Amino acid sequence: MQNVFFFGNGQADGSAQMKDILGGKGANLHEMTRLGIPVPPGFTISSQLCIQYLSDRKLPEHLCTEVSEAMRKLEEVAGRRFGDTEDPLLVSVRSGAKFSMPGMMNTVLNLGLNDATVEALAKHTDNPTFAYDSYRRFAQMYAEVVMDVQSENGVNPIDEAIEDLKRQRRVKREIDLDAADLKTLAHTIKGIAEEKTGTPFPDDPWDQLWHSIEAVFGSWHTKRAVDYRRINGIPDDLGTAVNVMTMVYGNMGEDSATGVLFTRDPATGEKELFGEYLVNAQGEDVVAGIRTPEPISAMAEAFPDIHKKLVDTCDALERHYRDIQDMEFTVERGTLYLLQTRAAKRTAQAAIRVAVDMVGESLITEREAVNRVDPYQLDQLLHPTIDPAASVELLSTGLPASPGAAMGQAVFDADTAVERAGNGDGPVVLVRRETNPDDFHGMVVAAAILTERGGMTSHAAVVARGMGKSCVSGCKEIHVNEAEHLFTVDDGPEIHEGDWLTIDGSSGRVL
């Protein structure tokens, strides 16, 4: 039985109809490849092996042969060799279940880097800063995802090391560090991982790959993934596929970028491109909310050719899938690549408008339109709003990431949100610098979510919209101190845990 399915150069072993085996992400990567849409080549490991791995706690022996053969094909198509010390092939390792579970399972990017291959990457691209930025990213992601380096008392030792170096160099962003600093940071992170786990950081790219595949399979059983499936009625016995793809780089300079794009506005359903992008960045920067991105409309001026290709791609994918799509893309030195597409999470208002509009556009039938709107989702249309005549005290304004209004007591971590909600202490507003998948259980019980960083396509925004929760993201005037359980406001008061807030996700106001 085939367990590894290759895609690349316009050819694909799978298709959109194979979600039971390839998962949603993998099936759509194979389908886009068949459609001629530019997708980095790669291969998908069947989700059916996930449940077997979780039972046996080891990868089956036959998988080694199949993955090795798929990697040889990938090397031929990419023109580079995995682990090569002259022109190395790097890959991403990503999850992909049958039903979309955004951000709930593990991802490892820039896999294949070590002290030798990073020097080769720097020399081959003539861009040491890019190479060592990728090395730092890989070391951090591998340490946290595969080696399970955890925060202690709310403090992440890797984040602290990064912030310390930025303070020393008096810069605000990682991309403002030079190649020497990033090299130092990568080795510091590897040292932290070894110190915290007692296990050496692996240098062999094949060891990195096998451990990352196991980490993705294992993430099917993480608390956040189990919670998400329970909330969304997804069976526990499906497992996740693993997608291994050639890395393409949005962090190669000012002619490179990464972004998230919806073919229509997922909050209102309006037929216009909706999304955000960052120049000189990788995809995790957008969804994690580490930097506040630019609206996709700005690409029309900054990257006019890429913007036109995105418009054409959106139109082609909507006509093919006959539904609003949520896509991730990367621009590497002026070349566009699609990294995934899936049916978009949307508000009830958007679901109704999109369904009606697509009937008018002859994309779907009236019966399909009715079936597209979840009856439970209609409850979102009855969400509270702020009385326009009310006298309010405005603390700050951020991005209106998910509509509706809610109030509650400020809490600064997911566990406290669950504890207060469970004790019947009243509604809570989860306040974070930026959310990540480990915050999901706190987001479930919170009345609303507020983040200092991130945009309209950040983790907080996407998950909140899917749950019908009010959310304001990218609130730049607030400064969250998670360790002290408070935030300050420019020219305003300090807000402590237990203080009451009102979140207006329709306007972006924090009251």
Short mmCIF file of C-alpha atoms in Angstrom, two decimals, residues 212-430:
data_model
loop_
_atom_site.label_atom_id
_atom_site.label_comp_id
_atom_site.label_asym_id
_atom_site.label_seq_id
_atom_site.Cartn_x
_atom_site.Cartn_y
_atom_site.Cartn_z
CA SER A 212 10.17 16.24 12.98
CA ILE A 213 7.87 13.71 11.29
CA GLU A 214 7.36 12.08 14.69
CA ALA A 215 6.67 15.48 16.26
CA VAL A 216 3.99 16.27 13.69
CA PHE A 217 2.32 12.89 14.16
CA GLY A 218 2.56 13.32 17.95
CA SER A 219 0.93 16.77 17.82
CA TRP A 220 -2.38 15.05 16.95
CA HIS A 221 -2.66 14.27 20.67
CA THR A 222 -1.63 17.67 22.11
CA LYS A 223 -4.12 19.29 24.46
CA ARG A 224 -4.85 22.17 22.08
CA ALA A 225 -5.56 19.76 19.19
CA VAL A 226 -7.79 17.54 21.34
CA ASP A 227 -9.66 20.62 22.65
CA TYR A 228 -10.13 21.95 19.12
CA ARG A 229 -11.53 18.65 17.86
CA ARG A 230 -13.90 18.42 20.82
CA ILE A 231 -15.20 21.97 20.27
CA ASN A 232 -15.58 21.45 16.50
CA GLY A 233 -16.90 17.87 16.47
CA ILE A 234 -13.89 16.36 14.65
CA PRO A 235 -13.29 12.61 15.25
CA ASP A 236 -10.16 11.61 17.17
CA ASP A 237 -9.33 8.61 14.95
CA LEU A 238 -8.48 10.44 11.72
CA GLY A 239 -4.84 11.37 12.40
CA THR A 240 -2.81 13.94 10.52
CA ALA A 241 -0.79 13.62 7.34
CA VAL A 242 2.73 15.07 7.13
CA ASN A 243 3.70 17.37 4.25
CA VAL A 244 7.39 17.71 3.41
CA MET A 245 7.95 20.60 0.98
CA THR A 246 10.89 22.39 -0.58
CA MET A 247 11.54 25.60 1.35
CA VAL A 248 10.93 28.86 -0.46
CA TYR A 249 12.06 32.00 1.28
CA GLY A 250 10.20 35.20 1.98
CA ASN A 251 13.11 36.45 4.08
CA MET A 252 15.67 36.93 1.30
CA GLY A 253 15.40 40.72 1.22
CA GLU A 254 13.16 43.53 0.06
CA ASP A 255 12.10 41.65 -3.10
CA SER A 256 10.75 38.78 -0.98
CA ALA A 257 7.64 38.52 1.18
CA THR A 258 5.11 36.22 2.78
CA GLY A 259 1.41 36.57 3.43
CA VAL A 260 -2.04 35.18 4.13
CA LEU A 261 -4.87 35.91 1.72
CA PHE A 262 -8.63 35.31 1.60
CA THR A 263 -10.44 35.42 -1.72
CA ARG A 264 -13.23 37.41 -0.01
CA ASP A 265 -13.55 39.26 3.29
CA PRO A 266 -14.12 36.50 5.91
CA ALA A 267 -15.78 38.97 8.30
CA THR A 268 -18.27 40.60 5.91
CA GLY A 269 -18.27 38.36 2.80
CA GLU A 270 -17.51 41.33 0.55
CA LYS A 271 -16.02 40.28 -2.78
CA GLU A 272 -12.57 41.78 -2.48
CA LEU A 273 -9.16 40.34 -1.67
CA PHE A 274 -8.59 40.36 2.07
CA GLY A 275 -5.27 39.62 3.71
CA GLU A 276 -1.90 40.80 4.87
CA TYR A 277 1.75 40.40 4.00
CA LEU A 278 5.20 41.13 5.35
CA VAL A 279 8.32 41.99 3.37
CA ASN A 280 11.49 40.05 4.22
CA ALA A 281 9.73 37.56 6.48
CA GLN A 282 8.64 33.94 6.76
CA GLY A 283 5.04 32.77 7.06
CA GLU A 284 5.06 32.15 10.80
CA ASP A 285 5.73 35.88 11.33
CA VAL A 286 2.29 36.71 9.90
CA VAL A 287 0.15 34.11 11.65
CA ALA A 288 2.00 34.38 14.97
CA GLY A 289 1.51 38.13 15.12
CA ILE A 290 5.21 38.80 15.80
CA ARG A 291 5.15 41.76 13.41
CA THR A 292 2.15 43.81 12.33
CA PRO A 293 1.79 43.29 8.56
CA GLU A 294 0.65 45.46 5.66
CA PRO A 295 -2.79 45.04 4.03
CA ILE A 296 -2.81 43.00 0.84
CA SER A 297 -4.04 46.06 -1.09
CA ALA A 298 -0.62 47.66 -0.56
CA MET A 299 0.94 44.94 -2.74
CA ALA A 300 -0.66 46.53 -5.80
CA GLU A 301 1.92 49.31 -5.51
CA ALA A 302 4.84 47.52 -3.85
CA PHE A 303 4.63 44.27 -5.91
CA PRO A 304 2.28 45.04 -8.84
CA ASP A 305 3.12 41.92 -10.89
CA ILE A 306 2.74 39.64 -7.87
CA HIS A 307 -0.52 41.33 -6.90
CA LYS A 308 -1.96 40.68 -10.37
CA LYS A 309 -0.90 37.02 -10.21
CA LEU A 310 -2.56 36.71 -6.80
CA VAL A 311 -5.80 38.18 -8.17
CA ASP A 312 -5.75 35.70 -11.06
CA THR A 313 -4.89 32.78 -8.73
CA CYS A 314 -7.70 33.70 -6.33
CA ASP A 315 -10.18 33.79 -9.19
CA ALA A 316 -8.99 30.41 -10.50
CA LEU A 317 -9.13 28.72 -7.08
CA GLU A 318 -12.59 30.10 -6.25
CA ARG A 319 -13.96 28.86 -9.57
CA HIS A 320 -12.33 25.46 -9.05
CA TYR A 321 -13.34 24.91 -5.41
CA ARG A 322 -16.57 26.97 -5.63
CA ASP A 323 -15.98 28.43 -2.16
CA ILE A 324 -14.11 31.24 -0.43
CA GLN A 325 -10.44 30.25 -0.02
CA ASP A 326 -7.85 30.96 2.68
CA MET A 327 -4.33 30.82 1.23
CA GLU A 328 -0.73 31.19 2.32
CA PHE A 329 1.86 32.46 -0.14
CA THR A 330 5.54 33.32 -0.35
CA VAL A 331 7.38 35.60 -2.76
CA GLU A 332 11.03 34.59 -3.22
CA ARG A 333 13.05 37.16 -5.15
CA GLY A 334 10.04 38.20 -7.18
CA THR A 335 8.63 34.69 -7.79
CA LEU A 336 5.24 33.72 -6.33
CA TYR A 337 4.57 30.36 -4.64
CA LEU A 338 1.35 29.08 -3.06
CA LEU A 339 1.92 27.10 0.14
CA GLN A 340 -1.66 26.06 0.88
CA THR A 341 -5.32 26.73 0.19
CA ARG A 342 -8.37 25.69 2.19
CA ALA A 343 -12.01 26.66 2.65
CA ALA A 344 -11.93 29.81 4.76
CA LYS A 345 -13.27 30.16 8.28
CA ARG A 346 -15.87 32.95 8.18
CA THR A 347 -18.40 34.76 10.31
CA ALA A 348 -22.12 34.06 9.98
CA GLN A 349 -22.61 37.38 8.23
CA ALA A 350 -19.90 36.48 5.71
CA ALA A 351 -21.23 32.93 5.26
CA ILE A 352 -24.66 34.21 4.29
CA ARG A 353 -23.38 36.89 1.94
CA VAL A 354 -20.86 34.58 0.24
CA ALA A 355 -23.48 31.86 -0.24
CA VAL A 356 -25.98 34.29 -1.76
CA ASP A 357 -23.37 35.99 -3.97
CA MET A 358 -22.05 32.68 -5.29
CA VAL A 359 -25.55 31.67 -6.33
CA GLY A 360 -25.74 34.95 -8.24
CA GLU A 361 -22.37 34.20 -9.83
CA SER A 362 -23.60 30.70 -10.86
CA LEU A 363 -20.84 29.05 -8.82
CA ILE A 364 -23.24 27.07 -6.56
CA THR A 365 -26.92 26.17 -6.48
CA GLU A 366 -29.50 27.54 -4.04
CA ARG A 367 -29.55 24.17 -2.23
CA GLU A 368 -25.76 24.29 -1.83
CA ALA A 369 -26.03 27.85 -0.54
CA VAL A 370 -28.46 26.83 2.21
CA ASN A 371 -26.23 23.92 3.20
CA ARG A 372 -23.16 26.19 3.37
CA VAL A 373 -24.52 28.10 6.39
CA ASP A 374 -24.24 26.25 9.71
CA PRO A 375 -27.44 26.77 11.74
CA TYR A 376 -25.40 27.22 14.91
CA GLN A 377 -23.38 29.92 13.16
CA LEU A 378 -26.50 32.05 12.82
CA ASP A 379 -26.29 32.70 16.55
CA GLN A 380 -23.35 35.00 15.76
CA LEU A 381 -25.75 37.44 14.09
CA LEU A 382 -27.37 37.99 17.49
CA HIS A 383 -24.13 38.96 19.22
CA PRO A 384 -24.25 42.09 21.39
CA THR A 385 -23.08 45.42 20.01
CA ILE A 386 -22.11 48.66 21.74
CA ASP A 387 -24.99 51.11 22.08
CA PRO A 388 -24.03 54.01 19.76
CA ALA A 389 -25.56 56.47 22.25
CA ALA A 390 -23.58 55.14 25.24
CA SER A 391 -20.95 57.29 26.96
CA VAL A 392 -17.74 55.23 26.86
CA GLU A 393 -14.15 55.54 28.07
CA LEU A 394 -11.85 54.67 25.18
CA LEU A 395 -8.61 53.00 26.27
CA SER A 396 -7.19 52.19 22.87
CA THR A 397 -8.02 51.12 19.32
CA GLY A 398 -6.66 48.14 17.42
CA LEU A 399 -7.79 46.08 14.46
CA PRO A 400 -11.42 44.84 14.33
CA ALA A 401 -10.37 41.21 14.00
CA SER A 402 -13.68 39.47 14.87
CA PRO A 403 -17.01 41.29 15.23
CA GLY A 404 -19.36 41.59 18.18
CA ALA A 405 -18.93 43.12 21.62
CA ALA A 406 -18.20 41.50 24.97
CA MET A 407 -16.99 42.48 28.41
CA GLY A 408 -15.09 40.71 31.13
CA GLN A 409 -12.25 40.84 33.63
CA ALA A 410 -8.74 41.00 32.18
CA VAL A 411 -6.66 37.81 32.47
CA PHE A 412 -3.22 37.32 31.03
CA ASP A 413 -2.82 33.58 30.49
CA ALA A 414 -5.01 30.74 29.27
CA ASP A 415 -4.87 28.70 32.49
CA THR A 416 -6.13 31.64 34.57
CA ALA A 417 -8.95 32.17 32.06
CA VAL A 418 -10.03 28.54 32.48
CA GLU A 419 -9.72 28.71 36.28
CA ARG A 420 -11.79 31.90 36.63
CA ALA A 421 -14.42 30.68 34.19
CA GLY A 422 -14.63 27.34 36.02
CA ASN A 423 -15.02 29.06 39.39
CA GLY A 424 -17.94 31.10 38.12
CA ASP A 425 -16.06 34.37 38.66
CA GLY A 426 -17.76 35.96 35.68
CA PRO A 427 -16.67 36.54 32.08
CA VAL A 428 -13.01 37.11 31.23
CA VAL A 429 -11.13 38.88 28.46
CA LEU A 430 -7.93 37.04 27.51
#
